[in-house]
Amino acid sequence: MGVTRKDALRILGGTGVAAAAAALTPGSAASASGEEASGVIRRDVCVIGGGASGTYAAVRLRDLGHSVAVVERAGRLGGHTETYHDPVTGGTTDIGVLIYHDMPLVRDFFGRFGVPLVRYTGQGGTTNHYVDFRTGQVVPGYAPPPPAALPAYIALLQQYPYLDQGFELPDPVPAELLLPFGEFAVQHGLESIVQLLNGYAQGLGDILRIPAIYVLKNVSLSVMNSVLTGSLLITQRRNNSELYEQATTFLGGDALLNASVTNVHRGPRGIQVRVDTPTGPRVIRCRKLLVTAPPLLSTFDGFDLDATERAIFGRFRHHRYWTAVARLSGMPTGVSLVNVGADTPYNLAPLPGWYGLTVTGVPNLWGVKYGSEGPMSNQAVRAAIVADIRRLRTAGSYPVELDRLEIFKAHNPFELVVRPGDIAGGFYRRLYGLQGRNRTFYTGAAFHTHDSSLLWRFTEELLPSITA
Ligand SMILES: Cc1cc2nc3c(=O)[nH]c(=O)nc-3n(C[C@H](O)[C@H](O)[C@H](O)COP(=O)(O)OP(=O)(O)OC[C@H]3O[C@@H](n4cnc5c(N)ncnc54)[C@H](O)[C@@H]3O)c2cc1C
């Protein structure tokens, strides 16, 4: 054929083992990119969802010589990572994922795409005011209590080191981890840090009611170590989306954006994924499937789930989280508002409601964070945000005017959880038991917690099973 091995490798580039084999097999209609004349895309692994976990997995699978196709419902990779670009000042502000742990794997991932990281030192020069957003009034005399219970909390986390790794829980699961966090906090004298933990556990729902395990997994030993050693990282250009833009370029045609799965059939001879894309329907044939989208039953519409998979995923319910960027006039520069309840336990702001209105570092722009346990339409949340900002003025607290919400984003479904009885009954053992079943693997926040760095580590550790 006149094609040397070197030529073949150059042509095949990073397309991976199966695609390479298919392209070199006499009589195969597959092209070097793993695409057949019929339009069928052949890949080693099809990744469903291109957020933090899916993008990381796809990039690393390519590194390891495996071909991938990423099916992402949105028009971009990144999931909960999103950056607002201010046309007025040219500044940027991350309205989703903000900070990362200083781990070699995190530095490598950003480093390979040329996205510099720096230490996160907080929003310099910012002052917090404590406001009850239900009334729009500053809560007189409120200040967060000194975090006297932090050492006790860290000692508890050290008692449960496996929580930092995933959901490999002992049997039986320690009963106290299944208590509502409010009870757990009283039992361990953590009252002084409940408000502080609530600030980290945004989007998780009412932290006094949710099982303690979800709080301990989210405000984890890794988080505590990073905070106390001052080692958290942030992107130098305050633009986390750059990582995903670079990854999109790297993945090229392997990232199918605005794509929705219509059918998945997992048979003994391989997996077929049918996808609707902006350029028409496509068929992906692959050896393995990696699901990174939130594993609610609704995500699996069109999948050939078996009864076991259906029963497990059917247990999940989820909480809700929204973010926005508000352009304000009259708001004092450098002032962030933390929503606290004037008359609530631990002064926690009731949900649905705000977490806070936060300085972004971009003039006139403040970040909005809003949560709810129960269903709430985007329209209702938007209306509540607008009304609550206006109330800050009518209550006489701040001479603030809302010029407009520049961007409003629903990060839903957020924080998939199951009931304590399910956890005690071995839910997570059964969930993890699905890894590899029907040639399907899983990663993402439901399999660990909402922490990109820890999810990348979790995903990295899953790769040997996927590539085996
Ligand atoms: C406002 C906010 C702030 C946060 N701040 C931080 C932070 O500072 N640091 C941190 O580490 N973490 C932070 N997080 C947590 C963050 O959610 C996780 O770190 C991480 O994004 C979760 O990754 P994932 O891959 O599980 O989900 P995602 O990143 O959400 O990815 C899932 C992807 O699947 C896609 N999808 C969904 N359904 C389908 C479908 N049916 N077919 C195809 N695609 C589908 C979605 O569009 C999405 O792109 C924050 C989250 C939010 C919302």
Coordinates of C-alpha atoms and ligand atoms in Angstrom, one line a residue:
M1 CA 0.0 0.0 0.0
G2 CA 3.0 2.2 0.4
V3 CA 1.9 3.4 3.8
T4 CA 4.6 3.0 6.4
R5 CA 3.8 2.3 10.1
K6 CA 5.0 5.9 10.8
D7 CA 2.6 7.3 8.2
A8 CA -0.2 5.3 9.6
L9 CA 0.4 6.6 13.1
R10 CA 0.6 10.2 11.8
I11 CA -2.7 9.8 9.9
L12 CA -4.4 8.2 12.8
G13 CA -3.3 10.8 15.2
G14 CA -5.1 10.5 18.5
T15 CA -8.0 8.4 17.1
G16 CA -7.4 5.4 19.3
V17 CA -7.0 1.7 19.1
A18 CA -10.4 0.6 17.8
A19 CA -10.6 3.3 15.2
A20 CA -7.0 2.6 14.1
A21 CA -7.7 -1.2 13.9
A22 CA -10.9 -0.5 11.9
A23 CA -9.1 1.8 9.5
L24 CA -6.3 -0.6 8.9
T25 CA -8.5 -3.7 8.5
P26 CA -8.7 -4.7 4.8
G27 CA -12.2 -4.1 3.4
S28 CA -13.3 -1.9 6.3
A29 CA -15.3 1.2 5.3
A30 CA -14.1 3.1 8.3
S31 CA -12.1 6.3 7.7
A32 CA -9.0 7.3 9.8
S33 CA -11.4 9.3 12.0
G34 CA -13.4 6.2 12.8
E35 CA -16.3 7.3 10.6
E36 CA -17.7 4.9 8.1
A37 CA -18.9 5.9 4.6
S38 CA -22.4 5.2 6.0
G39 CA -22.0 7.9 8.6
V40 CA -21.7 5.5 11.4
I41 CA -19.2 6.7 14.0
R42 CA -17.1 3.9 15.5
R43 CA -15.4 4.6 18.8
D44 CA -14.0 2.6 21.7
V45 CA -16.0 4.6 24.3
C46 CA -19.1 6.8 24.0
V47 CA -19.3 9.3 26.8
I48 CA -22.7 10.7 27.7
G49 CA -22.4 14.2 29.1
G50 CA -19.5 16.6 28.6
G51 CA -19.4 18.4 31.9
A52 CA -16.5 18.2 34.4
S53 CA -16.3 14.4 34.5
G54 CA -17.2 13.7 30.9
T55 CA -14.7 16.1 29.4
Y56 CA -11.9 14.9 31.7
A57 CA -12.7 11.2 30.9
A58 CA -12.8 11.9 27.1
V59 CA -9.4 13.7 27.2
R60 CA -7.7 11.1 29.3
L61 CA -9.2 8.2 27.3
R62 CA -7.7 9.7 24.2
D63 CA -4.4 10.0 26.0
L64 CA -4.5 6.3 26.7
G65 CA -5.0 5.6 23.0
H66 CA -8.8 5.0 23.1
S67 CA -11.1 6.6 20.7
V68 CA -14.1 8.5 22.1
A69 CA -17.3 10.3 21.2
V70 CA -18.8 12.7 23.7
V71 CA -22.5 13.3 23.5
E72 CA -23.3 16.6 25.1
R73 CA -26.9 18.0 25.3
A74 CA -25.8 21.6 25.6
G75 CA -24.0 23.7 22.9
R76 CA -20.7 23.6 24.8
L77 CA -18.6 21.4 27.1
G78 CA -18.3 22.4 30.8
G79 CA -21.6 21.6 32.5
H80 CA -21.8 23.5 35.7
T81 CA -18.7 25.5 34.7
E82 CA -19.8 28.7 33.0
T83 CA -18.2 32.1 32.6
Y84 CA -19.9 35.5 32.0
H85 CA -18.0 37.9 29.8
D86 CA -18.9 41.5 30.5
P87 CA -19.2 43.5 27.3
V88 CA -18.8 46.8 29.2
T89 CA -15.5 46.2 30.9
G90 CA -14.2 43.1 29.2
G91 CA -14.0 41.4 32.6
T92 CA -15.0 37.9 33.3
T93 CA -16.7 36.2 36.2
D94 CA -17.3 32.5 36.8
I95 CA -21.0 31.9 37.6
G96 CA -20.5 28.2 38.2
V97 CA -17.5 26.3 39.3
L98 CA -15.0 28.6 40.9
I99 CA -12.2 26.8 42.8
Y100 CA -10.1 23.7 42.7
H101 CA -7.8 21.7 45.0
D102 CA -4.1 21.9 44.5
M103 CA -3.6 18.3 43.3
P104 CA -1.1 17.2 40.6
L105 CA -3.9 15.9 38.5
V106 CA -5.7 19.3 38.6
R107 CA -2.5 21.1 37.7
D108 CA -1.8 18.6 34.9
F109 CA -5.3 19.0 33.4
F110 CA -5.1 22.8 33.4
G111 CA -1.4 22.8 32.4
R112 CA -1.8 20.7 29.3
F113 CA -4.4 23.2 27.9
G114 CA -2.3 26.3 28.9
V115 CA -4.7 27.6 31.5
P116 CA -2.7 29.1 34.3
L117 CA -3.8 28.6 37.9
V118 CA -3.1 30.9 40.9
R119 CA -3.9 30.6 44.6
Y120 CA -7.4 31.6 45.6
T121 CA -7.2 34.3 48.1
G122 CA -10.9 35.2 48.2
Q123 CA -12.4 38.4 46.9
G124 CA -9.9 40.9 48.3
G125 CA -11.4 44.0 50.0
T126 CA -14.9 42.5 50.2
T127 CA -17.1 43.1 53.2
N128 CA -19.9 40.8 54.1
H129 CA -23.2 42.3 55.3
Y130 CA -25.8 39.9 56.8
V131 CA -29.3 40.5 55.4
D132 CA -32.6 38.7 55.7
F133 CA -33.7 38.7 52.1
R134 CA -37.3 38.0 53.2
T135 CA -37.5 41.5 54.6
G136 CA -34.6 43.1 52.8
Q137 CA -33.2 44.3 56.2
V138 CA -29.8 43.9 57.7
V139 CA -30.0 41.6 60.6
P140 CA -29.0 43.7 63.6
G141 CA -25.9 42.5 65.5
Y142 CA -25.5 39.4 63.5
A143 CA -22.0 38.1 62.9
P144 CA -21.0 34.5 62.1
P145 CA -19.9 32.8 65.3
P146 CA -16.2 32.1 65.7
P147 CA -15.7 28.6 64.2
A148 CA -14.7 26.9 67.5
A149 CA -16.0 23.5 66.4
L150 CA -13.8 23.3 63.3
P151 CA -11.2 21.0 64.9
A152 CA -14.0 18.7 66.1
Y153 CA -15.4 18.6 62.5
I154 CA -12.0 17.8 61.0
A155 CA -11.6 15.0 63.6
L156 CA -14.9 13.6 62.5
L157 CA -13.9 13.7 58.8
Q158 CA -10.7 11.9 59.7
Q159 CA -12.8 9.2 61.3
Y160 CA -14.5 8.6 57.9
P161 CA -11.6 8.9 55.4
Y162 CA -13.5 6.9 52.8
L163 CA -16.0 9.8 52.4
D164 CA -13.2 11.7 50.6
Q165 CA -12.9 9.0 47.9
G166 CA -16.5 8.2 46.8
F167 CA -19.3 6.1 48.2
E168 CA -17.4 2.9 49.2
L169 CA -19.3 2.7 52.5
P170 CA -18.8 0.0 55.2
D171 CA -21.6 -2.4 55.9
P172 CA -23.4 -1.4 58.1
V173 CA -23.2 2.2 57.3
P174 CA -22.4 4.1 60.5
A175 CA -25.8 5.2 61.8
E176 CA -24.8 8.7 62.7
L177 CA -23.9 9.5 59.0
L178 CA -27.6 8.9 58.2
L179 CA -28.9 11.3 60.8
P180 CA -30.3 14.6 59.6
F181 CA -27.2 16.9 59.7
G182 CA -29.0 19.1 62.2
E183 CA -29.0 16.3 64.7
F184 CA -25.5 15.2 63.9
A185 CA -24.3 18.8 64.5
V186 CA -25.9 18.9 68.0
Q187 CA -24.6 15.4 68.8
H188 CA -21.0 16.5 68.0
G189 CA -21.2 20.1 69.3
L190 CA -20.8 21.6 65.8
E191 CA -23.3 24.4 66.3
S192 CA -20.7 27.1 65.8
I193 CA -19.9 26.1 62.3
V194 CA -23.4 25.2 60.9
Q195 CA -23.7 28.6 59.2
L196 CA -20.2 28.2 57.8
L197 CA -20.8 24.7 56.4
N198 CA -24.0 25.9 54.9
G199 CA -22.0 28.5 52.9
Y200 CA -19.9 25.7 51.4
A201 CA -22.8 23.3 50.9
Q202 CA -24.7 25.6 48.6
G203 CA -27.2 23.8 46.4
L204 CA -27.4 20.7 48.7
G205 CA -30.8 21.7 50.1
D206 CA -31.7 22.3 53.8
I207 CA -28.5 21.1 55.5
L208 CA -30.3 20.6 58.8
R209 CA -32.5 18.0 57.2
I210 CA -30.3 16.2 54.7
P211 CA -28.4 13.1 55.9
A212 CA -25.1 14.1 57.5
I213 CA -23.2 12.0 55.0
Y214 CA -24.0 14.4 52.1
V215 CA -22.7 17.4 54.1
L216 CA -19.5 15.5 55.2
K217 CA -18.9 14.4 51.6
N218 CA -19.3 17.9 50.2
V219 CA -17.5 19.9 52.9
S220 CA -14.9 17.2 52.8
L221 CA -11.5 16.5 54.3
S222 CA -10.0 17.7 51.0
V223 CA -12.0 20.9 51.2
M224 CA -11.0 21.5 54.8
N225 CA -7.3 20.8 54.1
S226 CA -7.3 23.1 51.1
V227 CA -9.1 25.9 53.0
L228 CA -6.9 25.7 56.1
T229 CA -3.7 25.5 54.2
G230 CA -4.7 28.3 51.8
S231 CA -4.0 26.1 48.9
L232 CA -7.2 26.4 46.8
L233 CA -6.7 27.3 43.2
I234 CA -8.5 29.5 40.8
T235 CA -7.8 30.3 37.1
Q236 CA -5.5 33.3 36.8
R237 CA -7.7 34.9 34.1
R238 CA -10.9 34.2 36.1
N239 CA -12.2 32.2 33.2
N240 CA -12.7 28.6 34.1
S241 CA -14.5 28.0 30.7
E242 CA -11.1 28.3 28.9
L243 CA -10.3 24.8 30.1
Y244 CA -13.4 23.4 28.4
E245 CA -12.9 25.6 25.3
Q246 CA -9.4 24.2 24.9
A247 CA -10.8 20.7 25.5
T248 CA -13.4 21.2 22.8
T249 CA -10.7 22.1 20.4
F250 CA -8.6 19.1 21.4
L251 CA -11.6 16.7 21.0
G252 CA -12.6 18.3 17.7
G253 CA -15.3 16.2 15.9
D254 CA -15.3 13.8 18.8
A255 CA -17.4 16.2 20.8
L256 CA -21.0 16.1 19.6
L257 CA -22.6 19.3 20.9
N258 CA -26.4 20.1 21.0
A259 CA -26.8 16.3 20.7
S260 CA -29.4 14.2 22.4
V261 CA -29.5 10.5 22.7
T262 CA -32.6 8.9 21.2
N263 CA -31.8 5.3 21.7
V264 CA -29.1 3.1 23.3
H265 CA -28.9 -0.6 22.6
R266 CA -26.3 -2.6 24.5
G267 CA -25.9 -6.0 22.9
P268 CA -23.4 -8.9 23.1
R269 CA -21.6 -7.6 20.0
G270 CA -21.3 -4.0 21.1
I271 CA -23.2 -0.9 21.9
Q272 CA -25.2 1.3 19.5
V273 CA -26.1 4.8 20.4
R274 CA -28.5 6.8 18.2
V275 CA -28.1 10.6 18.6
D276 CA -30.0 13.6 17.2
T277 CA -27.5 16.3 16.2
P278 CA -27.9 19.7 14.6
T279 CA -26.7 18.1 11.3
G280 CA -29.1 15.2 11.6
P281 CA -29.3 11.8 13.3
R282 CA -26.1 9.9 13.8
V283 CA -25.3 6.4 14.9
I284 CA -22.3 5.7 17.2
R285 CA -21.0 2.1 17.6
C286 CA -18.8 1.6 20.6
R287 CA -17.4 -1.0 22.9
K288 CA -18.1 0.8 26.2
L289 CA -20.4 3.5 27.4
L290 CA -19.5 6.0 30.1
V291 CA -22.4 7.9 31.6
T292 CA -21.5 11.1 33.3
A293 CA -24.9 13.0 33.0
P294 CA -26.9 13.0 36.3
P295 CA -28.3 9.4 36.5
L296 CA -31.9 10.2 36.9
L297 CA -34.4 8.0 35.0
S298 CA -35.2 10.9 32.8
T299 CA -31.6 11.0 31.6
F300 CA -31.9 7.4 30.4
D301 CA -34.9 8.0 28.1
G302 CA -34.3 5.7 25.1
F303 CA -31.7 3.6 26.9
D304 CA -32.3 -0.1 27.2
L305 CA -32.0 -0.1 31.0
D306 CA -32.6 -3.5 32.6
A307 CA -34.7 -3.9 35.7
T308 CA -31.8 -3.6 38.1
E309 CA -30.5 -0.4 36.6
R310 CA -34.1 1.0 36.5
A311 CA -34.7 0.2 40.2
I312 CA -31.4 1.8 41.3
F313 CA -31.6 5.0 39.3
G314 CA -35.3 5.3 40.2
R315 CA -34.3 5.9 43.8
F316 CA -32.6 9.2 43.1
R317 CA -34.2 12.6 43.7
H318 CA -32.5 15.9 43.4
H319 CA -32.3 19.4 44.8
R320 CA -32.1 22.7 42.8
Y321 CA -29.6 25.5 42.4
W322 CA -29.6 28.7 40.2
T323 CA -27.1 31.4 39.5
A324 CA -27.3 34.8 37.9
V325 CA -25.2 37.9 37.3
A326 CA -27.0 41.1 38.3
R327 CA -26.0 44.5 37.0
L328 CA -26.7 46.9 39.9
S329 CA -26.4 50.6 40.4
G330 CA -26.2 52.1 43.9
M331 CA -24.9 49.0 45.6
P332 CA -21.9 49.9 47.7
T333 CA -18.6 48.8 46.1
G334 CA -17.0 45.8 47.6
V335 CA -20.1 44.8 49.7
S336 CA -21.4 41.2 49.4
L337 CA -24.7 40.3 51.1
V338 CA -25.1 37.0 52.8
N339 CA -28.7 35.8 53.3
V340 CA -29.3 34.9 56.9
G341 CA -32.6 34.3 58.7
A342 CA -33.3 36.8 61.5
D343 CA -35.3 34.3 63.4
T344 CA -34.3 30.9 62.1
P345 CA -32.1 28.1 63.7
Y346 CA -28.5 29.0 63.3
N347 CA -29.7 32.0 61.3
L348 CA -29.8 29.8 58.2
A349 CA -31.7 31.4 55.4
P350 CA -34.9 29.3 54.6
L351 CA -35.2 27.7 51.2
P352 CA -36.3 28.4 48.6
G353 CA -34.2 31.4 48.8
W354 CA -30.9 33.2 48.3
Y355 CA -27.5 32.1 49.5
G356 CA -26.1 35.6 48.7
L357 CA -25.4 38.5 46.4
T358 CA -21.6 38.4 45.9
V359 CA -19.0 40.8 44.6
T360 CA -17.6 39.5 41.3
G361 CA -14.6 41.7 40.9
V362 CA -16.2 43.2 37.7
P363 CA -17.5 46.7 38.4
N364 CA -21.4 46.9 38.8
L365 CA -21.8 43.1 38.5
W366 CA -22.8 41.0 41.5
G367 CA -23.2 37.2 41.5
V368 CA -26.5 35.7 42.6
K369 CA -26.9 32.2 44.2
Y370 CA -30.4 30.8 44.9
G371 CA -31.5 27.3 46.0
S372 CA -34.6 25.2 46.5
E373 CA -35.3 21.7 47.7
G374 CA -38.6 21.4 45.9
P375 CA -39.6 22.1 42.3
M376 CA -39.7 25.8 41.3
S377 CA -39.9 27.1 37.7
N378 CA -37.1 29.2 36.3
Q379 CA -39.6 32.0 35.8
A380 CA -40.6 31.9 39.5
V381 CA -36.9 32.0 40.6
R382 CA -36.1 34.8 38.3
A383 CA -39.1 36.8 39.6
A384 CA -38.2 36.1 43.2
I385 CA -34.6 37.3 42.6
V386 CA -35.8 40.6 41.0
A387 CA -38.4 41.2 43.8
D388 CA -35.8 40.5 46.5
I389 CA -33.3 42.9 45.0
R390 CA -36.0 45.6 44.8
R391 CA -36.9 45.0 48.4
L392 CA -33.4 45.9 49.5
R393 CA -34.2 49.4 48.4
T394 CA -37.8 49.6 49.6
A395 CA -36.7 48.3 53.0
G396 CA -34.3 51.3 53.1
S397 CA -31.2 49.0 53.4
Y398 CA -29.4 49.9 50.2
P399 CA -30.1 52.5 47.5
V400 CA -29.7 49.7 44.9
E401 CA -31.3 49.6 41.5
L402 CA -31.4 46.4 39.4
D403 CA -30.4 47.4 35.9
R404 CA -30.9 43.9 34.6
L405 CA -30.0 40.2 35.1
E406 CA -27.2 39.8 32.6
I407 CA -27.4 36.0 32.7
F408 CA -29.6 33.6 34.6
K409 CA -28.7 29.9 34.8
A410 CA -30.5 26.9 36.2
H411 CA -27.9 24.3 37.3
N412 CA -30.5 21.6 37.6
P413 CA -30.9 18.8 38.5
F414 CA -28.4 19.5 41.3
E415 CA -27.2 17.2 44.1
L416 CA -28.8 13.8 43.5
V417 CA -29.6 12.1 46.9
V418 CA -31.4 9.0 48.2
R419 CA -33.2 8.5 51.5
P420 CA -31.3 7.4 54.6
G421 CA -33.1 4.0 54.6
D422 CA -31.8 3.4 51.1
I423 CA -28.3 4.2 52.1
A424 CA -28.5 1.9 55.1
G425 CA -30.0 -0.8 52.8
G426 CA -26.9 -0.8 50.6
F427 CA -28.0 1.7 47.9
Y428 CA -24.5 2.9 47.1
R429 CA -23.1 -0.7 47.1
R430 CA -25.7 -1.6 44.5
L431 CA -25.0 1.7 42.6
Y432 CA -21.3 1.0 42.4
G433 CA -22.1 -2.6 41.5
L434 CA -23.4 -1.3 38.2
Q435 CA -19.9 -0.3 37.1
G436 CA -19.2 -2.4 34.0
R437 CA -22.6 -4.0 33.9
N438 CA -23.8 -4.1 30.3
R439 CA -20.4 -2.6 29.4
T440 CA -21.6 0.7 31.0
F441 CA -19.5 2.7 33.4
Y442 CA -20.5 5.8 35.5
T443 CA -18.9 8.9 37.0
G444 CA -20.1 12.3 38.0
A445 CA -21.3 14.1 41.1
A446 CA -24.0 11.4 42.0
F447 CA -21.2 8.9 42.3
H448 CA -19.1 11.1 44.6
T449 CA -19.9 14.7 45.4
H450 CA -20.0 18.2 43.7
D451 CA -16.3 18.8 43.6
S452 CA -14.6 18.9 40.2
S453 CA -11.1 18.1 41.5
L454 CA -12.3 15.0 43.4
L455 CA -14.5 14.0 40.5
W456 CA -11.5 14.1 38.2
R457 CA -9.6 11.9 40.6
F458 CA -12.5 9.5 40.9
T459 CA -12.7 9.4 37.1
E460 CA -9.0 8.8 36.7
E461 CA -9.2 5.8 39.0
L462 CA -12.1 4.4 37.0
L463 CA -10.2 4.6 33.7
P464 CA -8.3 1.2 34.1
S465 CA -11.7 -0.6 34.4
I466 CA -13.0 1.2 31.3
T467 CA -10.0 0.5 29.2
A468 CA -9.5 -3.1 30.3
Ligands
LIG1 C1 -22.9 27.4 41.0 C2 -22.0 26.3 41.2 C3 -20.8 26.5 41.8 C4 -19.9 25.4 41.9 N1 -18.7 25.7 42.4 C5 -17.7 24.7 42.5 C6 -16.4 25.0 42.8 O1 -16.0 26.1 43.0 N2 -15.5 24.0 42.8 C7 -15.9 22.7 42.5 O2 -15.0 21.8 42.5 N3 -17.2 22.4 42.2 C8 -18.1 23.3 42.2 N4 -19.4 23.1 41.8 C9 -19.7 21.7 41.7 C10 -19.7 21.1 40.3 O3 -21.1 20.9 40.0 C11 -19.0 19.9 40.1 O4 -17.7 20.1 40.5 C12 -19.0 19.3 38.7 O5 -19.4 20.2 37.7 C13 -19.9 18.1 38.5 O6 -19.5 17.5 37.4 P1 -20.4 16.4 36.6 O7 -19.5 15.9 35.5 O8 -20.9 15.5 37.6 O9 -21.6 17.3 36.1 P2 -21.7 18.4 35.1 O10 -20.5 19.2 35.0 O11 -23.0 19.1 35.3 O12 -21.8 17.6 33.7 C14 -22.9 16.9 33.3 C15 -23.1 17.2 31.8 O13 -24.1 16.3 31.2 C16 -24.9 17.0 30.3 N5 -26.1 16.2 30.2 C17 -27.1 16.1 31.1 N6 -28.1 15.3 30.6 C18 -27.6 14.8 29.4 C19 -28.1 13.9 28.5 N7 -29.3 13.3 28.7 N8 -27.4 13.7 27.3 C20 -26.3 14.3 27.1 N9 -25.7 15.2 28.0 C21 -26.4 15.4 29.1 C22 -25.0 18.4 30.9 O14 -25.4 19.3 29.9 C23 -23.6 18.6 31.5 O15 -22.8 19.2 30.6 C24 -20.3 24.1 41.6 C25 -21.5 23.9 41.0 C26 -22.4 25.0 40.8 C27 -23.7 24.7 40.2

